[in-house]
Amino acid sequence: MSTETPVPAGTDENRYVEVARSPEFDTLRRTLRRFVFPVSAAFLVWYALYVLLSAYARDFMSTKVVGHVNVALIFGLLQFVSTFLIAWLYARYADRRIDPLADELRAKIEGSPE
């Protein structure tokens, strides 16, 4: 015996389930994942490298570059730089690839009769 109540055919919930199963939504998700997964993996590897070098390559990380600035400090600052770079790249990618697809899908949803 099921406790779920069936959703009437003309409701918003049913429309959104229909959209989630559409090929346009699949394209939108694939486009997003094409950027997010590789960039996230690259950043995690970059961060893990920083942590591992800090833990196991202390001599290398403590090497002075200029004055009191050592390799560890430069790597740490580059973590911030890479974070801002990724955010900027994502904004550009979203403007060019994701937003047009999302706008088309939104127009389709809002423009369709209930």
PDB file of C-alpha atoms in Angstrom:
ATOM      1  CA  MET A   1       0.000   0.000   0.000  1.00  0.00           C
ATOM      2  CA  SER A   2       1.501   3.295  -1.080  1.00  0.00           C
ATOM      3  CA  THR A   3       1.182   6.475   0.972  1.00  0.00           C
ATOM      4  CA  GLU A   4       2.071   8.752  -1.922  1.00  0.00           C
ATOM      5  CA  THR A   5      -0.708  10.773  -3.466  1.00  0.00           C
ATOM      6  CA  PRO A   6      -0.603  10.888  -7.261  1.00  0.00           C
ATOM      7  CA  VAL A   7       0.157  14.325  -8.705  1.00  0.00           C
ATOM      8  CA  PRO A   8      -2.597  15.737 -10.923  1.00  0.00           C
ATOM      9  CA  ALA A   9      -1.551  16.096 -14.564  1.00  0.00           C
ATOM     10  CA  GLY A  10      -1.656  19.901 -14.804  1.00  0.00           C
ATOM     11  CA  THR A  11       0.370  20.829 -11.690  1.00  0.00           C
ATOM     12  CA  ASP A  12       3.679  22.673 -11.553  1.00  0.00           C
ATOM     13  CA  GLU A  13       5.390  19.728  -9.863  1.00  0.00           C
ATOM     14  CA  ASN A  14       4.502  17.463 -12.764  1.00  0.00           C
ATOM     15  CA  ARG A  15       5.794  20.075 -15.231  1.00  0.00           C
ATOM     16  CA  TYR A  16       9.154  20.303 -13.466  1.00  0.00           C
ATOM     17  CA  VAL A  17       9.529  16.533 -13.384  1.00  0.00           C
ATOM     18  CA  GLU A  18       8.833  16.534 -17.103  1.00  0.00           C
ATOM     19  CA  VAL A  19      11.476  19.231 -17.664  1.00  0.00           C
ATOM     20  CA  ALA A  20      14.019  17.334 -15.556  1.00  0.00           C
ATOM     21  CA  ARG A  21      13.584  14.365 -17.881  1.00  0.00           C
ATOM     22  CA  SER A  22      13.883  16.428 -21.061  1.00  0.00           C
ATOM     23  CA  PRO A  23      16.877  16.255 -23.447  1.00  0.00           C
ATOM     24  CA  GLU A  24      17.390  20.022 -23.034  1.00  0.00           C
ATOM     25  CA  PHE A  25      17.874  19.606 -19.282  1.00  0.00           C
ATOM     26  CA  ASP A  26      20.299  16.721 -19.897  1.00  0.00           C
ATOM     27  CA  THR A  27      22.295  18.982 -22.210  1.00  0.00           C
ATOM     28  CA  LEU A  28      22.356  21.694 -19.551  1.00  0.00           C
ATOM     29  CA  ARG A  29      23.594  19.252 -16.904  1.00  0.00           C
ATOM     30  CA  ARG A  30      26.252  17.820 -19.240  1.00  0.00           C
ATOM     31  CA  THR A  31      27.465  21.322 -20.101  1.00  0.00           C
ATOM     32  CA  LEU A  32      27.767  22.218 -16.421  1.00  0.00           C
ATOM     33  CA  ARG A  33      29.523  18.973 -15.555  1.00  0.00           C
ATOM     34  CA  ARG A  34      31.953  19.401 -18.456  1.00  0.00           C
ATOM     35  CA  PHE A  35      33.430  22.378 -16.585  1.00  0.00           C
ATOM     36  CA  VAL A  36      32.809  21.573 -12.924  1.00  0.00           C
ATOM     37  CA  PHE A  37      34.193  18.044 -12.683  1.00  0.00           C
ATOM     38  CA  PRO A  38      37.601  18.536 -14.349  1.00  0.00           C
ATOM     39  CA  VAL A  39      38.225  21.906 -12.698  1.00  0.00           C
ATOM     40  CA  SER A  40      37.235  20.572  -9.267  1.00  0.00           C
ATOM     41  CA  ALA A  41      39.509  17.566  -9.699  1.00  0.00           C
ATOM     42  CA  ALA A  42      42.408  19.765 -10.829  1.00  0.00           C
ATOM     43  CA  PHE A  43      41.953  22.106  -7.892  1.00  0.00           C
ATOM     44  CA  LEU A  44      41.781  19.230  -5.392  1.00  0.00           C
ATOM     45  CA  VAL A  45      44.994  17.758  -6.819  1.00  0.00           C
ATOM     46  CA  TRP A  46      46.670  21.185  -6.642  1.00  0.00           C
ATOM     47  CA  TYR A  47      45.526  21.636  -3.018  1.00  0.00           C
ATOM     48  CA  ALA A  48      46.589  18.096  -2.055  1.00  0.00           C
ATOM     49  CA  LEU A  49      50.010  18.760  -3.592  1.00  0.00           C
ATOM     50  CA  TYR A  50      50.353  21.859  -1.411  1.00  0.00           C
ATOM     51  CA  VAL A  51      49.351  19.952   1.741  1.00  0.00           C
ATOM     52  CA  LEU A  52      51.566  16.950   0.976  1.00  0.00           C
ATOM     53  CA  LEU A  53      54.575  19.102   0.160  1.00  0.00           C
ATOM     54  CA  SER A  54      54.015  21.051   3.371  1.00  0.00           C
ATOM     55  CA  ALA A  55      53.909  17.832   5.371  1.00  0.00           C
ATOM     56  CA  TYR A  56      56.618  15.751   3.688  1.00  0.00           C
ATOM     57  CA  ALA A  57      58.895  18.121   1.787  1.00  0.00           C
ATOM     58  CA  ARG A  58      59.667  20.649   4.497  1.00  0.00           C
ATOM     59  CA  ASP A  59      63.150  21.378   3.174  1.00  0.00           C
ATOM     60  CA  PHE A  60      61.784  22.245  -0.248  1.00  0.00           C
ATOM     61  CA  MET A  61      58.896  24.311   1.125  1.00  0.00           C
ATOM     62  CA  SER A  62      61.191  26.258   3.456  1.00  0.00           C
ATOM     63  CA  THR A  63      63.527  27.236   0.622  1.00  0.00           C
ATOM     64  CA  LYS A  64      63.893  31.022   0.624  1.00  0.00           C
ATOM     65  CA  VAL A  65      63.000  32.671  -2.673  1.00  0.00           C
ATOM     66  CA  VAL A  66      63.321  36.383  -1.877  1.00  0.00           C
ATOM     67  CA  GLY A  67      64.112  37.707   1.600  1.00  0.00           C
ATOM     68  CA  HIS A  68      61.829  35.935   4.087  1.00  0.00           C
ATOM     69  CA  VAL A  69      59.471  34.686   1.366  1.00  0.00           C
ATOM     70  CA  ASN A  70      59.728  30.932   0.980  1.00  0.00           C
ATOM     71  CA  VAL A  71      58.200  28.391  -1.416  1.00  0.00           C
ATOM     72  CA  ALA A  72      55.425  27.487   1.062  1.00  0.00           C
ATOM     73  CA  LEU A  73      54.241  31.085   1.249  1.00  0.00           C
ATOM     74  CA  ILE A  74      54.201  31.365  -2.539  1.00  0.00           C
ATOM     75  CA  PHE A  75      52.247  28.090  -2.849  1.00  0.00           C
ATOM     76  CA  GLY A  76      49.782  29.315  -0.215  1.00  0.00           C
ATOM     77  CA  LEU A  77      49.208  32.597  -2.020  1.00  0.00           C
ATOM     78  CA  LEU A  78      48.825  30.742  -5.313  1.00  0.00           C
ATOM     79  CA  GLN A  79      45.925  28.827  -3.723  1.00  0.00           C
ATOM     80  CA  PHE A  80      44.063  32.133  -3.470  1.00  0.00           C
ATOM     81  CA  VAL A  81      45.047  33.120  -6.999  1.00  0.00           C
ATOM     82  CA  SER A  82      43.848  29.796  -8.401  1.00  0.00           C
ATOM     83  CA  THR A  83      40.534  30.116  -6.528  1.00  0.00           C
ATOM     84  CA  PHE A  84      39.853  33.543  -8.014  1.00  0.00           C
ATOM     85  CA  LEU A  85      40.973  32.320 -11.444  1.00  0.00           C
ATOM     86  CA  ILE A  86      38.553  29.399 -11.291  1.00  0.00           C
ATOM     87  CA  ALA A  87      35.705  31.712 -10.247  1.00  0.00           C
ATOM     88  CA  TRP A  88      36.481  34.055 -13.145  1.00  0.00           C
ATOM     89  CA  LEU A  89      36.731  31.181 -15.635  1.00  0.00           C
ATOM     90  CA  TYR A  90      33.451  29.719 -14.404  1.00  0.00           C
ATOM     91  CA  ALA A  91      31.690  33.078 -14.777  1.00  0.00           C
ATOM     92  CA  ARG A  92      32.913  33.321 -18.367  1.00  0.00           C
ATOM     93  CA  TYR A  93      31.963  29.697 -19.099  1.00  0.00           C
ATOM     94  CA  ALA A  94      28.512  30.162 -17.571  1.00  0.00           C
ATOM     95  CA  ASP A  95      27.904  33.364 -19.541  1.00  0.00           C
ATOM     96  CA  ARG A  96      28.831  31.700 -22.811  1.00  0.00           C
ATOM     97  CA  ARG A  97      27.613  28.124 -22.443  1.00  0.00           C
ATOM     98  CA  ILE A  98      25.325  27.523 -19.473  1.00  0.00           C
ATOM     99  CA  ASP A  99      23.200  30.667 -19.296  1.00  0.00           C
ATOM    100  CA  PRO A 100      21.954  30.509 -22.908  1.00  0.00           C
ATOM    101  CA  LEU A 101      20.823  26.901 -22.390  1.00  0.00           C
ATOM    102  CA  ALA A 102      19.178  27.764 -19.072  1.00  0.00           C
ATOM    103  CA  ASP A 103      17.424  30.757 -20.625  1.00  0.00           C
ATOM    104  CA  GLU A 104      16.045  28.597 -23.435  1.00  0.00           C
ATOM    105  CA  LEU A 105      14.825  26.005 -20.953  1.00  0.00           C
ATOM    106  CA  ARG A 106      13.247  28.682 -18.735  1.00  0.00           C
ATOM    107  CA  ALA A 107      11.476  30.199 -21.733  1.00  0.00           C
ATOM    108  CA  LYS A 108      10.165  26.779 -22.678  1.00  0.00           C
ATOM    109  CA  ILE A 109       8.862  26.163 -19.158  1.00  0.00           C
ATOM    110  CA  GLU A 110       7.282  29.573 -18.710  1.00  0.00           C
ATOM    111  CA  GLY A 111       5.929  29.722 -22.228  1.00  0.00           C
ATOM    112  CA  SER A 112       4.199  26.359 -22.217  1.00  0.00           C
ATOM    113  CA  PRO A 113       0.494  26.262 -21.382  1.00  0.00           C
ATOM    114  CA  GLU A 114      -0.510  24.684 -18.080  1.00  0.00           C
TER     115      GLU A 114
END
